[in-house]
Amino acid sequence: MRTLRLLPFALLASGAWAQATHDSYWLPYQAWRQVAPALEQDAAAPTATFPDQVRKTGEAAQSYFDARVANYLNPHTGAAEQAAWGTRPLATADSLLTLPPEVQQLLAVAAAKAGTSVNSFAADDKDPVIRRMRQALERERATLRALIDSFATAKAPLTEMIDASDNAEIQRALVGQALSSAVARRTQLAEHVKREAADWTTYYKDLLEGATANGRTSTTSAAPSPAPAKIIRPAANGQVLLTRYIGEWIFPNKGLYYGPQPETVELVVQESNGNLRGTLTAKFITPLASLQFEFQGPVQPGKTQTFPVSTGGTVEFIPGSAFNLLEVNYQTPQATSSVSTANFVLVKR
């Protein structure tokens, strides 16, 4: 009953909390996305105000990620109270089910004595005093037997009540586990959002360096040329950043794939002097097989990066629809390989 009284309150509170936090990060998100598309379009022909434009867009992105972590992914004010409720066992009726041994012994001894006393008097004795004494003892014995029987009869409803309380305790424990899991998952998501915010910061930094490389901005001062850009395609054909490829990548739970079903995939990509190199290790569920190879080669114009692999065949890397997604396409002509082709989408660690 206590659980039923608590649930409406929890649902009502969580609904109000969700509405408040949604508004708190949705407005910064809209402000960021209103200026972001124009930034990437202007990068093709940047003006003197482009660096300030990049700075403001980066600040808008950071405001969104900060608001999302602080107001949505951080545990809300009722999380501690809910967690405490989830670890506090419910009261049970176990103590009512078992009659204390000393009481059982007392009733058994009293009933036995009453029976012995009744049998000590003849049932056909004509003495009125003895007859009244025998009747009194018989009533006492009947009362004791009725009391013993009543305890046995009370066990059935008490057992049902204890079973019900046990079921309630199981449900309470499950709810407590779900609450704890939700808090842990929210903490993991908060860390993921923080890493995503750092990736966006790197992205805008690289975008600024690429757009302003070799004095491409319209400025009147004769400033020295900045460092070479980290852009692998000319701005006229669109820009692809090295950060879309380099780093550590893994296959997420319930990830997307085509062909053999991956169980685990780990990809490490590094860059040095315009060359990409790395390793890929994968285990598959169907068929039961594994892959492990190395690759390296120069950065290529275009979105897709294709490299020969050490075990024979090729591997392609294609940036996904989101900043932290990378599609991998592996092919080998070797007939002896248990996995001749594989395609899956990885997420940046």
CSV table of C-alpha atoms in Angstrom, one decimal:
chain,number,residue,atom,x,y,z
A,1,MET,CA,0.0,0.0,0.0
A,2,ARG,CA,2.9,2.3,0.8
A,3,THR,CA,4.3,1.6,-2.7
A,4,LEU,CA,0.9,2.5,-4.3
A,5,ARG,CA,0.8,5.8,-2.4
A,6,LEU,CA,4.3,6.7,-3.5
A,7,LEU,CA,4.1,6.0,-7.2
A,8,PRO,CA,1.6,8.7,-8.2
A,9,PHE,CA,3.7,11.2,-6.3
A,10,ALA,CA,6.9,10.0,-8.1
A,11,LEU,CA,5.2,10.1,-11.5
A,12,LEU,CA,3.8,13.5,-11.0
A,13,ALA,CA,7.1,14.9,-9.7
A,14,SER,CA,9.1,13.3,-12.5
A,15,GLY,CA,6.7,14.7,-15.1
A,16,ALA,CA,7.1,18.2,-13.8
A,17,TRP,CA,10.9,17.8,-13.6
A,18,ALA,CA,11.2,16.5,-17.1
A,19,GLN,CA,9.2,19.4,-18.5
A,20,ALA,CA,11.4,22.0,-16.7
A,21,THR,CA,14.7,20.4,-17.8
A,22,HIS,CA,13.5,19.9,-21.4
A,23,ASP,CA,12.8,23.7,-21.7
A,24,SER,CA,16.1,24.5,-20.0
A,25,TYR,CA,18.3,22.8,-22.6
A,26,TRP,CA,16.0,23.0,-25.7
A,27,LEU,CA,16.2,26.8,-26.0
A,28,PRO,CA,20.1,26.7,-26.0
A,29,TYR,CA,19.9,23.9,-28.6
A,30,GLN,CA,17.7,26.0,-30.9
A,31,ALA,CA,20.0,29.0,-30.5
A,32,TRP,CA,23.1,26.8,-31.4
A,33,ARG,CA,21.4,25.2,-34.4
A,34,GLN,CA,20.2,28.5,-35.8
A,35,VAL,CA,23.8,29.8,-36.2
A,36,ALA,CA,25.7,26.5,-36.9
A,37,PRO,CA,24.6,25.9,-40.6
A,38,ALA,CA,25.6,29.4,-41.7
A,39,LEU,CA,29.0,28.9,-40.1
A,40,GLU,CA,29.8,25.8,-42.2
A,41,GLN,CA,28.5,27.6,-45.4
A,42,ASP,CA,30.6,30.7,-44.7
A,43,ALA,CA,33.7,28.6,-44.2
A,44,ALA,CA,34.0,28.2,-48.0
A,45,ALA,CA,34.6,32.0,-48.4
A,46,PRO,CA,35.3,33.4,-44.9
A,47,THR,CA,35.3,37.1,-44.2
A,48,ALA,CA,37.2,39.1,-41.6
A,49,THR,CA,34.4,38.4,-39.1
A,50,PHE,CA,34.5,34.6,-39.5
A,51,PRO,CA,36.8,34.0,-36.4
A,52,ASP,CA,34.3,35.8,-34.2
A,53,GLN,CA,31.5,33.9,-35.9
A,54,VAL,CA,33.2,30.6,-35.1
A,55,ARG,CA,33.7,31.7,-31.5
A,56,LYS,CA,30.1,32.6,-31.0
A,57,THR,CA,28.9,29.3,-32.5
A,58,GLY,CA,31.3,27.4,-30.3
A,59,GLU,CA,30.0,29.2,-27.2
A,60,ALA,CA,26.4,28.5,-28.2
A,61,ALA,CA,27.2,24.8,-28.6
A,62,GLN,CA,28.9,24.7,-25.2
A,63,SER,CA,25.9,26.4,-23.6
A,64,TYR,CA,23.6,23.7,-24.9
A,65,PHE,CA,25.8,20.8,-23.7
A,66,ASP,CA,26.3,22.4,-20.3
A,67,ALA,CA,22.5,22.9,-19.9
A,68,ARG,CA,21.8,19.4,-21.0
A,69,VAL,CA,24.2,17.9,-18.5
A,70,ALA,CA,23.3,20.2,-15.6
A,71,ASN,CA,19.5,20.2,-16.0
A,72,TYR,CA,18.7,16.9,-17.6
A,73,LEU,CA,21.4,14.3,-17.1
A,74,ASN,CA,22.5,15.1,-13.6
A,75,PRO,CA,20.4,13.3,-10.9
A,76,HIS,CA,17.4,15.4,-9.9
A,77,THR,CA,16.6,16.4,-6.3
A,78,GLY,CA,14.4,13.4,-5.6
A,79,ALA,CA,16.9,10.8,-6.8
A,80,ALA,CA,18.6,10.4,-3.4
A,81,GLU,CA,15.2,10.0,-1.7
A,82,GLN,CA,14.1,7.4,-4.3
A,83,ALA,CA,17.4,5.5,-3.9
A,84,ALA,CA,16.9,5.4,-0.1
A,85,TRP,CA,13.4,4.1,-0.6
A,86,GLY,CA,14.7,1.4,-3.0
A,87,THR,CA,17.1,0.1,-0.3
A,88,ARG,CA,14.7,0.2,2.6
A,89,PRO,CA,12.9,-3.2,3.1
A,90,LEU,CA,9.2,-3.3,3.7
A,91,ALA,CA,7.8,-4.5,7.1
A,92,THR,CA,6.6,-8.1,7.0
A,93,ALA,CA,4.3,-10.3,9.1
A,94,ASP,CA,6.8,-13.1,9.7
A,95,SER,CA,6.8,-12.5,13.5
A,96,LEU,CA,3.0,-13.2,13.7
A,97,LEU,CA,3.2,-16.5,11.9
A,98,THR,CA,5.3,-18.4,14.4
A,99,LEU,CA,4.0,-18.9,17.9
A,100,PRO,CA,6.8,-18.5,20.5
A,101,PRO,CA,8.0,-21.9,21.8
A,102,GLU,CA,7.4,-21.0,25.4
A,103,VAL,CA,3.7,-20.2,24.7
A,104,GLN,CA,3.3,-23.5,22.7
A,105,GLN,CA,4.8,-25.4,25.6
A,106,LEU,CA,2.6,-23.7,28.2
A,107,LEU,CA,-0.6,-24.4,26.3
A,108,ALA,CA,0.4,-28.1,25.7
A,109,VAL,CA,1.3,-28.6,29.4
A,110,ALA,CA,-1.9,-26.9,30.5
A,111,ALA,CA,-4.1,-29.0,28.2
A,112,ALA,CA,-2.4,-32.2,29.3
A,113,LYS,CA,-2.9,-31.4,32.9
A,114,ALA,CA,-6.5,-30.5,32.4
A,115,GLY,CA,-7.1,-33.8,30.6
A,116,THR,CA,-5.4,-35.7,33.4
A,117,SER,CA,-7.5,-33.9,36.0
A,118,VAL,CA,-10.7,-34.7,34.2
A,119,ASN,CA,-9.9,-38.4,33.9
A,120,SER,CA,-9.1,-38.6,37.7
A,121,PHE,CA,-12.8,-38.1,38.4
A,122,ALA,CA,-15.3,-40.8,37.5
A,123,ALA,CA,-17.8,-39.7,34.9
A,124,ASP,CA,-20.7,-41.3,36.8
A,125,ASP,CA,-19.8,-40.0,40.2
A,126,LYS,CA,-23.0,-38.9,42.0
A,127,ASP,CA,-21.3,-36.4,44.3
A,128,PRO,CA,-22.5,-32.9,43.1
A,129,VAL,CA,-19.2,-31.2,44.1
A,130,ILE,CA,-17.1,-33.7,42.1
A,131,ARG,CA,-19.5,-33.4,39.2
A,132,ARG,CA,-19.1,-29.6,39.2
A,133,MET,CA,-15.3,-29.9,39.5
A,134,ARG,CA,-15.2,-32.3,36.5
A,135,GLN,CA,-17.4,-30.0,34.4
A,136,ALA,CA,-15.1,-27.0,35.2
A,137,LEU,CA,-12.0,-29.0,34.2
A,138,GLU,CA,-13.7,-30.1,30.9
A,139,ARG,CA,-14.5,-26.5,30.1
A,140,GLU,CA,-10.9,-25.5,30.8
A,141,ARG,CA,-9.6,-28.3,28.6
A,142,ALA,CA,-12.0,-27.3,25.8
A,143,THR,CA,-10.9,-23.7,26.0
A,144,LEU,CA,-7.3,-24.6,25.8
A,145,ARG,CA,-7.9,-26.9,22.8
A,146,ALA,CA,-9.9,-24.1,21.1
A,147,LEU,CA,-7.1,-21.7,21.7
A,148,ILE,CA,-4.5,-24.1,20.2
A,149,ASP,CA,-6.8,-24.6,17.2
A,150,SER,CA,-7.3,-20.9,16.7
A,151,PHE,CA,-3.6,-20.4,16.3
A,152,ALA,CA,-3.5,-23.1,13.7
A,153,THR,CA,-6.5,-21.6,11.9
A,154,ALA,CA,-4.9,-18.1,11.9
A,155,LYS,CA,-1.8,-19.4,10.0
A,156,ALA,CA,-3.6,-19.6,6.6
A,157,PRO,CA,-4.5,-15.9,6.3
A,158,LEU,CA,-1.1,-14.9,7.8
A,159,THR,CA,0.7,-17.0,5.3
A,160,GLU,CA,-1.2,-15.3,2.5
A,161,MET,CA,-0.4,-11.9,3.9
A,162,ILE,CA,3.3,-12.8,4.2
A,163,ASP,CA,3.3,-14.1,0.6
A,164,ALA,CA,1.7,-10.8,-0.5
A,165,SER,CA,4.3,-8.8,1.4
A,166,ASP,CA,7.1,-10.9,-0.1
A,167,ASN,CA,5.8,-10.1,-3.6
A,168,ALA,CA,5.6,-6.4,-2.7
A,169,GLU,CA,9.2,-6.6,-1.4
A,170,ILE,CA,10.3,-8.2,-4.7
A,171,GLN,CA,8.6,-5.4,-6.7
A,172,ARG,CA,10.1,-2.7,-4.4
A,173,ALA,CA,13.6,-4.2,-5.0
A,174,LEU,CA,13.0,-4.2,-8.7
A,175,VAL,CA,11.9,-0.6,-8.7
A,176,GLY,CA,14.9,0.2,-6.5
A,177,GLN,CA,17.3,-1.5,-9.0
A,178,ALA,CA,15.6,0.4,-11.9
A,179,LEU,CA,16.1,3.7,-10.1
A,180,SER,CA,19.8,3.0,-9.4
A,181,SER,CA,20.3,1.8,-13.0
A,182,ALA,CA,18.6,5.0,-14.3
A,183,VAL,CA,21.0,7.2,-12.2
A,184,ALA,CA,24.0,5.2,-13.4
A,185,ARG,CA,22.9,5.4,-17.0
A,186,ARG,CA,22.2,9.2,-16.7
A,187,THR,CA,25.8,9.6,-15.3
A,188,GLN,CA,27.2,7.7,-18.3
A,189,LEU,CA,25.2,9.8,-20.7
A,190,ALA,CA,26.5,12.9,-19.0
A,191,GLU,CA,30.1,11.8,-19.6
A,192,HIS,CA,29.2,11.0,-23.2
A,193,VAL,CA,27.7,14.5,-23.7
A,194,LYS,CA,30.8,16.1,-22.2
A,195,ARG,CA,33.0,14.2,-24.6
A,196,GLU,CA,30.7,15.2,-27.5
A,197,ALA,CA,31.1,18.8,-26.4
A,198,ALA,CA,34.9,18.5,-26.5
A,199,ASP,CA,34.6,17.0,-30.0
A,200,TRP,CA,32.6,19.9,-31.2
A,201,THR,CA,35.1,22.3,-29.7
A,202,THR,CA,37.9,20.5,-31.7
A,203,TYR,CA,35.7,20.6,-34.8
A,204,TYR,CA,35.2,24.3,-34.7
A,205,LYS,CA,38.9,24.9,-34.0
A,206,ASP,CA,39.8,22.8,-37.0
A,207,LEU,CA,37.1,24.4,-39.1
A,208,LEU,CA,38.6,27.9,-38.3
A,209,GLU,CA,42.1,26.7,-39.0
A,210,GLY,CA,41.1,25.2,-42.3
A,211,ALA,CA,39.0,28.2,-43.5
A,212,THR,CA,41.7,30.7,-42.6
A,213,ALA,CA,44.7,28.8,-43.9
A,214,ASN,CA,47.0,30.6,-46.3
A,215,GLY,CA,45.4,33.9,-45.7
A,216,ARG,CA,42.0,33.0,-47.2
A,217,THR,CA,40.1,35.5,-45.0
A,218,SER,CA,39.5,39.1,-46.3
A,219,THR,CA,41.8,41.1,-44.1
A,220,THR,CA,43.8,44.2,-44.8
A,221,SER,CA,46.7,43.5,-42.4
A,222,ALA,CA,49.7,41.5,-43.7
A,223,ALA,CA,49.6,38.8,-41.1
A,224,PRO,CA,51.9,35.7,-41.4
A,225,SER,CA,50.3,32.6,-42.8
A,226,PRO,CA,48.9,30.2,-40.1
A,227,ALA,CA,49.8,26.6,-39.8
A,228,PRO,CA,48.6,24.2,-42.5
A,229,ALA,CA,45.0,23.3,-42.4
A,230,LYS,CA,43.7,19.9,-41.2
A,231,ILE,CA,41.3,19.8,-44.1
A,232,ILE,CA,41.5,16.9,-46.5
A,233,ARG,CA,39.3,18.3,-49.3
A,234,PRO,CA,39.2,21.7,-50.9
A,235,ALA,CA,36.5,24.0,-49.5
A,236,ALA,CA,34.8,24.1,-52.8
A,237,ASN,CA,34.0,20.4,-52.6
A,238,GLY,CA,33.1,20.4,-48.9
A,239,GLN,CA,35.3,19.9,-45.8
A,240,VAL,CA,36.1,16.6,-44.0
A,241,LEU,CA,38.1,16.8,-40.8
A,242,LEU,CA,40.7,14.3,-39.7
A,243,THR,CA,38.9,14.2,-36.4
A,244,ARG,CA,36.1,12.3,-38.2
A,245,TYR,CA,38.5,9.4,-38.6
A,246,ILE,CA,41.2,9.5,-36.0
A,247,GLY,CA,40.7,8.2,-32.4
A,248,GLU,CA,39.3,5.1,-30.7
A,249,TRP,CA,36.1,3.6,-32.0
A,250,ILE,CA,33.9,0.7,-30.7
A,251,PHE,CA,30.8,-1.2,-31.8
A,252,PRO,CA,27.9,-0.1,-29.5
A,253,ASN,CA,25.2,-2.3,-28.0
A,254,LYS,CA,22.5,-2.9,-30.6
A,255,GLY,CA,24.7,-1.2,-33.2
A,256,LEU,CA,24.0,-1.1,-37.0
A,257,TYR,CA,25.6,-3.6,-39.3
A,258,TYR,CA,25.1,-5.4,-42.6
A,259,GLY,CA,26.3,-8.9,-43.2
A,260,PRO,CA,28.1,-10.8,-40.3
A,261,GLN,CA,26.8,-9.7,-36.9
A,262,PRO,CA,29.6,-8.2,-34.7
A,263,GLU,CA,29.9,-9.0,-31.1
A,264,THR,CA,32.8,-6.6,-30.4
A,265,VAL,CA,34.8,-4.2,-32.6
A,266,GLU,CA,37.7,-2.0,-31.6
A,267,LEU,CA,39.3,0.4,-34.0
A,268,VAL,CA,42.2,2.7,-33.4
A,269,VAL,CA,43.2,5.3,-36.1
A,270,GLN,CA,46.2,7.6,-35.8
A,271,GLU,CA,47.5,10.3,-38.1
A,272,SER,CA,51.1,11.3,-38.8
A,273,ASN,CA,52.4,13.6,-41.5
A,274,GLY,CA,49.3,13.3,-43.7
A,275,ASN,CA,49.1,9.5,-43.3
A,276,LEU,CA,46.5,7.4,-41.5
A,277,ARG,CA,47.4,4.1,-39.8
A,278,GLY,CA,45.8,1.9,-37.2
A,279,THR,CA,44.5,-1.5,-36.2
A,280,LEU,CA,41.0,-3.2,-36.2
A,281,THR,CA,40.0,-6.1,-34.0
A,282,ALA,CA,36.5,-7.7,-34.4
A,283,LYS,CA,34.6,-10.7,-33.1
A,284,PHE,CA,31.5,-11.9,-34.8
A,285,ILE,CA,28.5,-13.8,-33.5
A,286,THR,CA,27.3,-15.2,-36.8
A,287,PRO,CA,29.4,-16.7,-38.2
A,288,LEU,CA,31.6,-17.4,-35.2
A,289,ALA,CA,34.8,-15.7,-36.4
A,290,SER,CA,37.2,-12.9,-35.8
A,291,LEU,CA,39.2,-10.3,-37.7
A,292,GLN,CA,42.5,-8.6,-36.8
A,293,PHE,CA,44.5,-6.5,-39.2
A,294,GLU,CA,46.6,-3.4,-39.6
A,295,PHE,CA,46.2,-0.7,-42.3
A,296,GLN,CA,48.0,2.5,-43.3
A,297,GLY,CA,48.1,5.0,-46.2
A,298,PRO,CA,48.0,8.6,-47.1
A,299,VAL,CA,45.0,10.8,-46.5
A,300,GLN,CA,42.9,10.8,-49.7
A,301,PRO,CA,40.7,13.6,-51.2
A,302,GLY,CA,37.1,12.9,-50.7
A,303,LYS,CA,34.9,11.6,-48.0
A,304,THR,CA,35.7,7.9,-48.2
A,305,GLN,CA,39.2,6.8,-47.0
A,306,THR,CA,40.3,3.4,-48.5
A,307,PHE,CA,43.3,1.5,-47.3
A,308,PRO,CA,44.9,-1.9,-48.0
A,309,VAL,CA,44.9,-4.2,-44.9
A,310,SER,CA,47.8,-6.4,-43.7
A,311,THR,CA,45.8,-9.6,-44.1
A,312,GLY,CA,44.7,-8.9,-47.7
A,313,GLY,CA,41.8,-6.9,-48.9
A,314,THR,CA,40.7,-3.4,-48.2
A,315,VAL,CA,39.0,-1.4,-45.5
A,316,GLU,CA,36.9,1.8,-46.1
A,317,PHE,CA,36.1,4.5,-43.6
A,318,ILE,CA,33.1,6.7,-44.2
A,319,PRO,CA,32.0,9.5,-41.7
A,320,GLY,CA,28.5,8.9,-40.3
A,321,SER,CA,25.6,11.2,-40.1
A,322,ALA,CA,26.6,12.3,-36.6
A,323,PHE,CA,30.0,13.7,-35.6
A,324,ASN,CA,30.8,10.6,-33.4
A,325,LEU,CA,29.8,7.9,-36.0
A,326,LEU,CA,32.1,6.1,-38.5
A,327,GLU,CA,31.0,3.5,-41.0
A,328,VAL,CA,33.5,0.7,-41.7
A,329,ASN,CA,33.4,-1.5,-44.9
A,330,TYR,CA,35.8,-4.4,-45.1
A,331,GLN,CA,36.3,-6.7,-48.1
A,332,THR,CA,38.8,-9.4,-48.9
A,333,PRO,CA,39.0,-11.7,-52.0
A,334,GLN,CA,40.7,-14.5,-50.0
A,335,ALA,CA,38.6,-17.6,-50.1
A,336,THR,CA,40.2,-19.0,-47.0
A,337,SER,CA,38.9,-16.2,-44.8
A,338,SER,CA,35.7,-17.0,-42.7
A,339,VAL,CA,34.7,-13.3,-43.1
A,340,SER,CA,35.1,-12.1,-46.6
A,341,THR,CA,33.0,-8.9,-46.2
A,342,ALA,CA,31.7,-6.9,-43.2
A,343,ASN,CA,29.9,-3.6,-42.8
A,344,PHE,CA,29.1,-1.9,-39.4
A,345,VAL,CA,28.8,1.6,-37.8
A,346,LEU,CA,31.1,2.4,-34.9
A,347,VAL,CA,30.8,5.1,-32.2
A,348,LYS,CA,33.7,7.2,-30.9
A,349,ARG,CA,34.9,6.2,-27.5
